[in-house]
Short mmCIF file of C-alpha atoms in Angstrom, two decimals:
data_model
loop_
_atom_site.label_atom_id
_atom_site.label_comp_id
_atom_site.label_asym_id
_atom_site.label_seq_id
_atom_site.Cartn_x
_atom_site.Cartn_y
_atom_site.Cartn_z
CA MET F 1 -77.57 12.68 -68.85
CA PHE F 2 -76.21 9.58 -67.09
CA ASP F 3 -77.82 6.49 -68.50
CA LYS F 4 -77.98 3.32 -66.43
CA LYS F 5 -74.70 1.94 -67.83
CA ARG F 6 -72.72 5.16 -67.27
CA TYR F 7 -74.17 5.55 -63.77
CA GLY F 8 -73.17 1.96 -63.02
CA ARG F 9 -69.60 2.66 -64.11
CA LEU F 10 -69.56 5.79 -61.96
CA LYS F 11 -70.74 3.83 -58.91
CA TRP F 12 -68.03 1.24 -59.58
CA ALA F 13 -65.42 4.04 -59.75
CA CYS F 14 -66.54 5.10 -56.27
CA ARG F 15 -65.08 1.85 -54.90
CA ARG F 16 -61.59 3.08 -54.23
CA GLY F 17 -60.20 0.35 -52.01
CA MET F 18 -59.46 2.93 -49.34
CA LEU F 19 -62.09 2.77 -46.61
CA GLU F 20 -61.95 6.50 -45.86
CA LEU F 21 -62.88 7.31 -49.47
CA ASP F 22 -65.34 4.45 -49.89
CA VAL F 23 -67.46 5.67 -46.97
CA LEU F 24 -67.67 9.08 -48.64
CA PHE F 25 -68.14 8.23 -52.30
CA ILE F 26 -70.40 5.18 -52.23
CA PRO F 27 -73.17 6.69 -50.06
CA PHE F 28 -72.97 9.95 -52.00
CA ALA F 29 -73.27 8.15 -55.35
CA GLU F 30 -76.30 6.24 -54.06
CA THR F 31 -78.14 9.11 -52.37
CA GLY F 32 -76.85 12.45 -53.61
CA PHE F 33 -75.54 12.04 -57.12
CA LEU F 34 -78.87 11.92 -58.94
CA GLN F 35 -79.93 15.15 -57.24
CA LEU F 36 -77.00 17.03 -58.79
CA SER F 37 -77.36 19.17 -61.90
CA ASP F 38 -75.91 17.83 -65.13
CA GLU F 39 -72.87 20.08 -64.70
CA GLU F 40 -72.34 18.95 -61.10
CA GLN F 41 -72.59 15.30 -62.15
CA LEU F 42 -69.77 15.88 -64.63
CA ILE F 43 -67.72 17.55 -61.89
CA PHE F 44 -68.24 14.54 -59.61
CA GLU F 45 -67.25 12.20 -62.43
CA ARG F 46 -64.10 14.28 -62.96
CA LEU F 47 -63.36 14.18 -59.22
CA LEU F 48 -63.21 10.40 -59.41
CA THR F 49 -60.34 10.59 -61.93
CA PHE F 50 -57.92 11.97 -59.33
CA ASP F 51 -55.48 9.70 -57.51
CA ASP F 52 -56.45 8.31 -54.12
CA PRO F 53 -53.62 10.01 -52.18
CA ASP F 54 -54.76 13.42 -53.48
CA LEU F 55 -58.42 12.68 -52.76
CA TYR F 56 -57.57 11.46 -49.27
CA ALA F 57 -55.52 14.58 -48.51
CA TRP F 58 -58.29 16.88 -49.76
CA PHE F 59 -61.17 15.13 -48.01
CA MET F 60 -59.31 14.71 -44.73
CA GLY F 61 -58.20 18.35 -44.76
CA HIS F 62 -54.49 17.59 -44.91
CA GLN F 63 -54.07 19.56 -48.12
CA ALA F 64 -56.13 22.16 -50.00
CA CYS F 65 -57.38 21.46 -53.50
CA ASN F 66 -56.27 24.20 -55.88
CA ASP F 67 -59.16 23.72 -58.32
CA PRO F 68 -62.11 25.78 -57.03
CA VAL F 69 -64.67 23.67 -58.90
CA ILE F 70 -63.37 20.40 -57.44
CA LYS F 71 -62.98 22.04 -54.04
CA GLY F 72 -66.65 23.03 -54.17
CA MET F 73 -67.68 19.45 -54.93
CA ILE F 74 -65.54 18.17 -52.07
CA GLU F 75 -67.26 20.59 -49.69
CA HIS F 76 -70.67 19.56 -51.03
CA ILE F 77 -69.94 15.86 -50.51
CA LEU F 78 -68.60 16.44 -47.00
CA SER F 79 -71.74 18.40 -46.12
CA ARG F 80 -74.01 15.60 -47.38
CA VAL F 81 -72.30 12.44 -46.14
CA LYS F 82 -72.24 11.86 -42.43
CA VAL F 83 -69.46 9.53 -41.34
#
C-alpha cells in the first residue's frame, strides 16, 4: 500500500522537532511500521497529522486521547518502542 515515495514522506513526518516524539516515531517507522496491516498503516499516518502538543500529552500520559482508534495506535507504539 505504501510505495517507497509515500513511505519516505511518512518517515519524514516522523521528524517532529520535539525529542520526546522523535524517539518514539522514528524508531517505530523504521522497525514497526511495515509490520502493520494496511488499515493500521493508515491509522499511523493519520496520527502524524495531529499537533505536537496533543501528541506529547497523549504519549506522556498527561491527557487521554478521545479517539479509540488513535488511542489504540498510541498504546501499540508505546508497547513496541523502548525508550
